[in-house]
Coordinates of C-alpha atoms and ligand atoms in Angstrom, one line a residue:
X25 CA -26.1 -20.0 20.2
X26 CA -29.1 -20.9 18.4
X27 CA -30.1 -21.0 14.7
X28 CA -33.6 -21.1 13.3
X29 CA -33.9 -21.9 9.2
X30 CA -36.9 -21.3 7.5
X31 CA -38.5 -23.8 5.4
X32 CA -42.2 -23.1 3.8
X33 CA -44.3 -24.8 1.4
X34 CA -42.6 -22.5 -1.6
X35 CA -39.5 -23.7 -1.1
X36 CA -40.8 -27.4 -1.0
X37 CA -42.6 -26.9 -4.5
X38 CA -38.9 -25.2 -6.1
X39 CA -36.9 -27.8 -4.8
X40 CA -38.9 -30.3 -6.1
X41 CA -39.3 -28.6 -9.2
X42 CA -36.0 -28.4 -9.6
X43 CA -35.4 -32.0 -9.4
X44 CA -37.4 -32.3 -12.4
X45 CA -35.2 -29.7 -14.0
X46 CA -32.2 -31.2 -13.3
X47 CA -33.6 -34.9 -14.8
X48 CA -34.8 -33.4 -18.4
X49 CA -31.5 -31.4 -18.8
X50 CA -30.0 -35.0 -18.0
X51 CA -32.4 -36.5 -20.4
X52 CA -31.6 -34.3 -23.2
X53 CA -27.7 -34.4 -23.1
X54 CA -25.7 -36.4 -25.4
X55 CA -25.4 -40.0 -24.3
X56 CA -21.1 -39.6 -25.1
X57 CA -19.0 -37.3 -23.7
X58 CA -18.5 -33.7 -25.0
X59 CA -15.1 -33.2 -26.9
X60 CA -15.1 -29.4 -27.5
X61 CA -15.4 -27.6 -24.4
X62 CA -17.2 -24.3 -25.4
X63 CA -15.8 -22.3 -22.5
X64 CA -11.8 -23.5 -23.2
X65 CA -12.5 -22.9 -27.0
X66 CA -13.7 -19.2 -25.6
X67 CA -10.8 -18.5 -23.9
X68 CA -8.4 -19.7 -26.0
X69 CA -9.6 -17.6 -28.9
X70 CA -9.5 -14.7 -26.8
X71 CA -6.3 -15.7 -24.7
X72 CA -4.4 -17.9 -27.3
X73 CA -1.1 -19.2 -26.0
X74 CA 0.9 -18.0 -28.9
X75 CA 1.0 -14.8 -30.9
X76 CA 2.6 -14.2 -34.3
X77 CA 3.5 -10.8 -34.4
X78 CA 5.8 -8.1 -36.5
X79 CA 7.1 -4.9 -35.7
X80 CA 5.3 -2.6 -38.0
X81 CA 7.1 1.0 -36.2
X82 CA 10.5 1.4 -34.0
X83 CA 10.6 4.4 -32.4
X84 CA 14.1 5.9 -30.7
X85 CA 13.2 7.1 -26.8
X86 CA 17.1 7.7 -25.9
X87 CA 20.2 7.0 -27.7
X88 CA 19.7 3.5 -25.5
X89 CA 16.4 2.8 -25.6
X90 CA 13.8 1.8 -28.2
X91 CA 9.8 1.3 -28.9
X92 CA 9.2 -1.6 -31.0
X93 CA 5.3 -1.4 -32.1
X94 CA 4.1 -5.0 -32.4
X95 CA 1.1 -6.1 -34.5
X96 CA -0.7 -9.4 -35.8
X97 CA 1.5 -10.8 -38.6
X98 CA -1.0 -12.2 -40.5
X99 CA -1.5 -8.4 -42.1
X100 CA -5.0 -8.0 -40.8
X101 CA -5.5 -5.3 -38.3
X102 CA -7.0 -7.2 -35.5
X103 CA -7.7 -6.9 -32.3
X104 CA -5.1 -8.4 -29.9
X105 CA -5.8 -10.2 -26.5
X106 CA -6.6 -7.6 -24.0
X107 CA -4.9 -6.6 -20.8
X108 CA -4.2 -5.8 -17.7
X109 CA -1.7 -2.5 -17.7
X110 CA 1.6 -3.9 -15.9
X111 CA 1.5 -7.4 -17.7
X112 CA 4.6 -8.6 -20.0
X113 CA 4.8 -10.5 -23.2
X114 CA 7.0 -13.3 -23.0
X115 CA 9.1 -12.9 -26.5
X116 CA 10.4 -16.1 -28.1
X117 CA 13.6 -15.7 -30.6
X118 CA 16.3 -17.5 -31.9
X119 CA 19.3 -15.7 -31.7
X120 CA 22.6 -17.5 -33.0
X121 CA 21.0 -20.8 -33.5
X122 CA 19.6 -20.9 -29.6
X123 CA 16.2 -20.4 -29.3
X124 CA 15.5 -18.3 -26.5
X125 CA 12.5 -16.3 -24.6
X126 CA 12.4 -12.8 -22.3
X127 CA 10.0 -10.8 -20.5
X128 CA 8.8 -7.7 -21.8
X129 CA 6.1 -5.3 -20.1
X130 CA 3.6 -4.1 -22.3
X131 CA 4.2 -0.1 -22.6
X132 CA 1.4 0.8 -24.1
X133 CA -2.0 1.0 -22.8
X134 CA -4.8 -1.8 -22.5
X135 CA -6.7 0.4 -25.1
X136 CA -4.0 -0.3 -27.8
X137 CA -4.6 -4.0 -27.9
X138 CA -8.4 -3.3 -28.9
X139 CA -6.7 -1.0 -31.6
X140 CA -4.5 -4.1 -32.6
X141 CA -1.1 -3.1 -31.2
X142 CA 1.2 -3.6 -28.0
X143 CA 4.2 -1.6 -27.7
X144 CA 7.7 -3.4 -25.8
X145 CA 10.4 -1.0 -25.2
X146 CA 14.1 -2.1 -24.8
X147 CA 16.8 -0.5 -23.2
X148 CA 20.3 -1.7 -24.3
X149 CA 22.1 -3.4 -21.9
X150 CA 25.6 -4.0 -22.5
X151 CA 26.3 -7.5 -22.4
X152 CA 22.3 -8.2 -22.7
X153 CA 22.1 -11.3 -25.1
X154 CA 18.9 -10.3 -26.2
X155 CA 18.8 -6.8 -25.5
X156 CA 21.9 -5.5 -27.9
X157 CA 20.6 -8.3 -30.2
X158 CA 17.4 -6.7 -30.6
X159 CA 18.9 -3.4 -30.8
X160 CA 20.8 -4.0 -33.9
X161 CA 18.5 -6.4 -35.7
X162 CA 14.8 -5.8 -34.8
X163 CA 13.2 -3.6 -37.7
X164 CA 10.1 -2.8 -39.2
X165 CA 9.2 -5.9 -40.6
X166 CA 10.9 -8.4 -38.2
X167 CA 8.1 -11.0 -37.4
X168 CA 8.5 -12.0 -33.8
X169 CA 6.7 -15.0 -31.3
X170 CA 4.6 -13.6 -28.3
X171 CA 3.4 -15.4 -25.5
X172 CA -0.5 -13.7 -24.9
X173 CA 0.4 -10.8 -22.3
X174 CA 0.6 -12.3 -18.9
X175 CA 2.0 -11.6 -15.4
X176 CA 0.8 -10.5 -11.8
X177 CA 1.9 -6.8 -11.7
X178 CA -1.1 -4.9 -12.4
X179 CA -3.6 -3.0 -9.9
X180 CA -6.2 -5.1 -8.4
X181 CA -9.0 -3.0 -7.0
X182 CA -10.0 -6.3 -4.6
X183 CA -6.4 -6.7 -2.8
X184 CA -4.6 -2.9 -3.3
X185 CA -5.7 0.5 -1.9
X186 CA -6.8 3.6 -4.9
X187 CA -3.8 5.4 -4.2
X188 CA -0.6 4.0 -5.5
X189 CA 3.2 5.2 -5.2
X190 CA 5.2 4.2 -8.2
X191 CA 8.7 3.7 -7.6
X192 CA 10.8 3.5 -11.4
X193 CA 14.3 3.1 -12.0
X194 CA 15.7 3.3 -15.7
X195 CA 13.8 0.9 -18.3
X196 CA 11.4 0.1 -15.0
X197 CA 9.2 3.2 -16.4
X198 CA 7.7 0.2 -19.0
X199 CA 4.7 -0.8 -16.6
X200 CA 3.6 2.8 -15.2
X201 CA 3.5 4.2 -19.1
X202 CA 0.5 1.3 -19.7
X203 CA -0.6 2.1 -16.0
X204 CA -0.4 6.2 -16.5
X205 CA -2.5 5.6 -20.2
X206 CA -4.8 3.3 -18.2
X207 CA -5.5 5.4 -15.7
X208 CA -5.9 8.8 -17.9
X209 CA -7.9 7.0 -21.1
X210 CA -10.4 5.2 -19.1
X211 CA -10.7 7.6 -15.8
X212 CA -10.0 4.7 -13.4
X213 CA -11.0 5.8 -10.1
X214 CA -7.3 5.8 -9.0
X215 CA -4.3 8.0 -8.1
X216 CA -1.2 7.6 -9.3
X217 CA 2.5 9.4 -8.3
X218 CA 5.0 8.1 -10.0
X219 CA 8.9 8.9 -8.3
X220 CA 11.0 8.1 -11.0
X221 CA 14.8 7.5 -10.6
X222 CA 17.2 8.2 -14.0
X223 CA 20.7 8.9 -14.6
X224 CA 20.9 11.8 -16.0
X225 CA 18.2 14.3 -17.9
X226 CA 19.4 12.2 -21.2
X227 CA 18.2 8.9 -19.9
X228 CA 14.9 9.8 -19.0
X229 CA 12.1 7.6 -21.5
X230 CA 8.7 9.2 -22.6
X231 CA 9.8 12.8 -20.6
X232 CA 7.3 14.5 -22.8
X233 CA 4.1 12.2 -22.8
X234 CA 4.3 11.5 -19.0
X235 CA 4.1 15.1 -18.6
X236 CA 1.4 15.3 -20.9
X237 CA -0.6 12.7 -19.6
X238 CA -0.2 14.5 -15.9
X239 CA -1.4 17.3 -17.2
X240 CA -4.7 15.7 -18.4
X241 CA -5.2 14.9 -15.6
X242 CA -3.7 16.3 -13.1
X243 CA -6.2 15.2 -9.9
X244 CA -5.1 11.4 -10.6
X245 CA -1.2 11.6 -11.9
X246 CA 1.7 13.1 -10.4
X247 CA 5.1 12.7 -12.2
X248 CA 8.5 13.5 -10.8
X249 CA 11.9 12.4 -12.1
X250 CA 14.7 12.5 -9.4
X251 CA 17.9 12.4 -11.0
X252 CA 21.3 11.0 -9.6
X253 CA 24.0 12.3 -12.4
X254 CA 22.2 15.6 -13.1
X255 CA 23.6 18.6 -15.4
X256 CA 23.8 21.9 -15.1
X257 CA 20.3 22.8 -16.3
X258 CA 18.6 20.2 -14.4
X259 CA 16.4 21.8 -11.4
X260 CA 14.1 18.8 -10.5
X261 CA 15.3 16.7 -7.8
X262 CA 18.2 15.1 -7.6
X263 CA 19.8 12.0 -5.9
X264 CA 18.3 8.3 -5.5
X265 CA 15.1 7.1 -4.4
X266 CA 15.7 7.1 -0.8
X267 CA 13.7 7.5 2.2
X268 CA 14.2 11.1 2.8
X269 CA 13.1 11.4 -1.4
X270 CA 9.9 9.5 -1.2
X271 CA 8.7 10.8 2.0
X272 CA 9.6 14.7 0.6
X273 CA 7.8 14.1 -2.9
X274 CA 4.9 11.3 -1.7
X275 CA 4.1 12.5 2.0
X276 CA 2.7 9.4 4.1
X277 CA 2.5 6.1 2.4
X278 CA -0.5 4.9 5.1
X279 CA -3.1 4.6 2.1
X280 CA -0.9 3.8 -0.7
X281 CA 0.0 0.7 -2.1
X282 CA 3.6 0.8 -3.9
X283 CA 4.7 -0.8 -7.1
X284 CA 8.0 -1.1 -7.7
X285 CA 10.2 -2.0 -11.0
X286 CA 13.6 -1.2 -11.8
X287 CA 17.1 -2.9 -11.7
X288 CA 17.7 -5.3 -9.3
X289 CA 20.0 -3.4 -7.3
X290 CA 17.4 -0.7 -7.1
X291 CA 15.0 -3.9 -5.7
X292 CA 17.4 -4.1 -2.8
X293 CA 18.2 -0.6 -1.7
X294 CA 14.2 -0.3 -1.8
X295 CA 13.7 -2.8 0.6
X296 CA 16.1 -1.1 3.1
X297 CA 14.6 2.3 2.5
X298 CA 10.9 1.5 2.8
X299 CA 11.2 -0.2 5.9
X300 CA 10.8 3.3 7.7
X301 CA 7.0 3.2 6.3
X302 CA 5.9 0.1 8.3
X303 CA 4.0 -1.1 5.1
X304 CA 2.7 -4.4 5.5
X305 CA 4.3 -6.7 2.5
X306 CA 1.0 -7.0 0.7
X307 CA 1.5 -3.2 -0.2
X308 CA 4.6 -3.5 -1.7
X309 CA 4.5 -5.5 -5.2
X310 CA 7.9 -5.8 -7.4
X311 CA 7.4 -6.3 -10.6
X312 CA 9.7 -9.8 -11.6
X313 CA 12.5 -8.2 -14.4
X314 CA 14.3 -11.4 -15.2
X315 CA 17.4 -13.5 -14.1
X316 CA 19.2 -12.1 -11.5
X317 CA 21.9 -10.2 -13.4
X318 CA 24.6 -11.4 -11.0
X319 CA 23.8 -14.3 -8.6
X320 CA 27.1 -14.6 -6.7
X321 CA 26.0 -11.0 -4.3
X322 CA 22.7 -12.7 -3.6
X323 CA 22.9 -13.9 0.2
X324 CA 23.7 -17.5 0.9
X325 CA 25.2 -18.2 -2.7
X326 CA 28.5 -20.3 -2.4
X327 CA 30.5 -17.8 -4.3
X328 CA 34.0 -20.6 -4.3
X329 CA 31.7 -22.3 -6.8
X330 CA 31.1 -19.6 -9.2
X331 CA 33.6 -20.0 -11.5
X332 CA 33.5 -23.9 -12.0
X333 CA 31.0 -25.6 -14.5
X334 CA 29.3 -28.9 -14.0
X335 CA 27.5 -31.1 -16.2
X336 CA 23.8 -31.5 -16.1
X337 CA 22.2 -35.0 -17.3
X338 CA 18.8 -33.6 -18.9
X339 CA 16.9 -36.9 -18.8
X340 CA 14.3 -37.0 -22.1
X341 CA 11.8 -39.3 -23.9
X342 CA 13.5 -41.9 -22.8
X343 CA 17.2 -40.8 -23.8
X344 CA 20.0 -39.2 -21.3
X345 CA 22.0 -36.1 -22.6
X346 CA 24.7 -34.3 -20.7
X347 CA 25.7 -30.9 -20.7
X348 CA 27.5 -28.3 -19.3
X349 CA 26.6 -25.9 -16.6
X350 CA 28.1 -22.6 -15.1
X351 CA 27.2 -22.1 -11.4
X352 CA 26.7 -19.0 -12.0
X353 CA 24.2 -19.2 -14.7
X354 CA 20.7 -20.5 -14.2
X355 CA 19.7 -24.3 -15.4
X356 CA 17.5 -22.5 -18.0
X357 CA 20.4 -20.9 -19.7
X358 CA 22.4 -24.2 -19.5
X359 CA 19.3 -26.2 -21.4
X360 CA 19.0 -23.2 -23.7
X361 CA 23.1 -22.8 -24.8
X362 CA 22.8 -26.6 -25.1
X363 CA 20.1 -26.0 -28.0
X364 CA 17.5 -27.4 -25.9
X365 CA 14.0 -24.8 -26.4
X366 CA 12.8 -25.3 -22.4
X367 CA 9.6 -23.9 -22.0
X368 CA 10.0 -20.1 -19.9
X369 CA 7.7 -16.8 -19.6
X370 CA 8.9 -14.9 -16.4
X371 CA 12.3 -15.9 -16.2
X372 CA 12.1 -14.8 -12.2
X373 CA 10.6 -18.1 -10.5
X374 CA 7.0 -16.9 -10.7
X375 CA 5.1 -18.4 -13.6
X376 CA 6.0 -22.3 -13.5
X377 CA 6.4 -22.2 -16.8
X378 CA 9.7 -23.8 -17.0
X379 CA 8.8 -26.0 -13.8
X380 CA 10.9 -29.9 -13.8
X381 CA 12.5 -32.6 -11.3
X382 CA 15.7 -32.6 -9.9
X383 CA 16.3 -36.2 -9.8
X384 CA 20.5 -35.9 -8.7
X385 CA 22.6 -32.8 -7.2
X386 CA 21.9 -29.2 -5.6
X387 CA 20.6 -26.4 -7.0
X388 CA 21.2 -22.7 -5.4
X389 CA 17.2 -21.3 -5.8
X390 CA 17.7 -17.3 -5.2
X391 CA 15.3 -16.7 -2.5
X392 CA 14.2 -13.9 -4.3
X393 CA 12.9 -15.3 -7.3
X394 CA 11.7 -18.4 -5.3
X395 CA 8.0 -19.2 -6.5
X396 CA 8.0 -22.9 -6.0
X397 CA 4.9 -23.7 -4.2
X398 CA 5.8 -25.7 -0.9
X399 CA 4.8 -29.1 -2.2
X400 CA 7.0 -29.2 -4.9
X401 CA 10.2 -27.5 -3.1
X402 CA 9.5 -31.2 -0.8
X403 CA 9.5 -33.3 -3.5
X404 CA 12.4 -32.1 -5.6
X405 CA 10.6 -29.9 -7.9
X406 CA 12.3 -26.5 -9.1
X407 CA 12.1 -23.7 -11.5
X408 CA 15.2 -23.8 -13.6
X409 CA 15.1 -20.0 -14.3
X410 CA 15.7 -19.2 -10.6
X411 CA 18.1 -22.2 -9.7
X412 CA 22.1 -22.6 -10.2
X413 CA 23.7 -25.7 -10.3
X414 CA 26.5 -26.3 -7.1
X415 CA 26.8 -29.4 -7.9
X416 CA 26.4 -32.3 -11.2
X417 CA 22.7 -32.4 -11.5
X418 CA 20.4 -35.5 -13.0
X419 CA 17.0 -33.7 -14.2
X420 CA 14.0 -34.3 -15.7
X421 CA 13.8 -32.1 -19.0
X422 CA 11.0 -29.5 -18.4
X423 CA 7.7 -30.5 -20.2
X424 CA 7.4 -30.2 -23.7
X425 CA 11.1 -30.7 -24.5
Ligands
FES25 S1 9.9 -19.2 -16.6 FE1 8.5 -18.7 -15.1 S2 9.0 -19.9 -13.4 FE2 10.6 -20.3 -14.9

């Protein structure tokens, strides 16, 4: 094979030129180093890593579920950091003297930040720490801690196709009610059906403005609610979200790239069900919800250790400090019970937030919340939000602590 390059006279005189460039811009810089980067300061005003918010409206969806309407707390209406519809807040609380953080997606649409709001909604979870917490205490007025929105579940024109297949089970409706405004209020050059799975008629969040926002536009958005525990009146569709379902309501999924966010268990019958498509795994994205609710049905856990409780040494500053751990809880919650504030966004393996060295003992790391890069699963490096102690464990405390 043969190559030719080009190389006349012009070129000569703008390399050469450029030389000289480059040696007066050298000439003119400051003689010490440059403190302030201009760039960092940039983004860190627009993407700063902590937000001081209150909740200036709550607004009842279902008897179980709540909007809380978050704004700055400083009282000016400002602008909040932008985002991309599907990303989460990471919400920082203390709730009886533990100081604790959880994921929220952002409900509301992209175009609300620029109108200085997001919106969070909660469903109450029975024996959700947070959840019922926040469900009997958070009011208008209750100032809050925000991590800027972040997160990897959000449609990315460069990796997924236009056409997307939104699979929602309970609470999981959070993302697509950001992605659905998105979609409608800017007239994103996508389509969106969104099969989403409820209880019953009662249980189903934002009924009226996801119809609404189909009807705008109807040529983009297609909303249907498949129920499993459906009354008398009910006439959609009823049952779960199972192969037969999808392929009835969405057709083919050949040019559609599925986002998925629900319960866990939901995760799992998904991944049995959509194996009938053939979708390569790039087209199916899950949207990370949290610790695993119960660890010991995850394959491979040693379920004879759940029940015992073994003592972590958190190694800090210098100092040793031991305390105790339930196997079936994650390190994470151990540090945090313990009064210890580890760093954490996701709480699902994925960020690195809360990232830290196991210097003694074995960890269970779910394999589905496993988002240690390779390196750092070889040299003993773990994410305590998605690993279990099965063992006494010697750690590093996570950075920051
Ligand atoms: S909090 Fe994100 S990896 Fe642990």
């Amino acid at each position: 094979m043969k190559f030719s390059v080009k190389f006349g006279l012009l070129d000569m005189i703008r390399f050469k030129n450029l030389v000289n460039v480059r040696k007066r811009h050298i000439q003119e810089g400051a003689s010490t180093p440059i403190t302030v980067d201009p760039v960092n300061t940039l983004a860190q005003t627009l993407h700063p890593l902590t937000l001081d918010l209150v909740i200036s409206k709550v607004t009842i969806e279902t008897p179980s579920t709540k909007t809380f309407r978050l704004v700055s707390a400083d009282g000016l209406k400002k602008v909040l950091p932008f985002f991309r519809a599907g990303q989460y807040l990471s919400i920082k609380t203390r709730v009886e003297g533990s100081a604790i953080t959880r994921p929220y997606t952002i409900s509301s649409s992209p175009n609300d930040a620029l109108a200085g709001f997001y919106e969070i909604t909660l469903r109450k979870k029975d024996g959700g720490f947070l959840s019922e917490y926040a469900f009997s205490n958070w009011n208008e007025g209750t100032r809050l801690t925000a991590s800027s929105p972040c997160g990897f579940f959000y449609h990315e024109r460069l990796r997924d196709t236009t056409e997307i297949l939104a699979l929602a089970g309970g609470s999981g409706i959070t993302p697509f009610r950001s992605m659905i405004k998105d979609i409608v209020e800017n007239g994103k050059n996508l389509k969106l059906t969104l099969i989403y799975g409820t209880k019953s008629p009662n249980d189903i969040i934002f009924a009226a403005e996801l119809g609404e926002l189909a009807q705008k536009a109807p040529e983009k958005i297609a909303v249907h609610v498949v129920c499993s525990e459906p009354d008398s009146c009910w006439e959609g569709p009823t049952g779960f979200l199972t192969a037969e379902c999808i392929k009835n309501i969405a057709g083919d999924l050949k040019d559609k790239t599925v986002f998925i966010c629900g319960p866990q268990l939901m995760y799992r019958m998904l991944d049995n069900e959509l194996k009938v498509f053939g979708l390569p795994a790039r087209r199916i994205r899950r949207e990370v919800m949290g610790e695993t609710a119960d660890v010991t049905v995850i394959p491979g856990y040693p379920k004879d250790l759940a029940t015992k409780t073994f003592s972590i040494t958190v190694r800090s500053k210098g100092s040793k400090k031991d305390i105790p751990a339930l196997a079936s809880e994650t390190v994470l919650v151990a540090l945090e019970r313990a009064k210890f504030a580890p760093p954490s966004q996701c709480r699902s393996g994925e960020c690195g937030w809360c990232r830290t060295r196991l210097i003694r003992g074995d960890v269970f790391v779910n394999p589905e919340n496993d988002g240690r890069r390779i390196a750092d699963a070889a040299y003993g490096y773990f994410h305590p939000c998605s690993a279990y102690p099965v063992s006494d464990l010697e750690i590093v405390a996570p950075q920051g602590l």
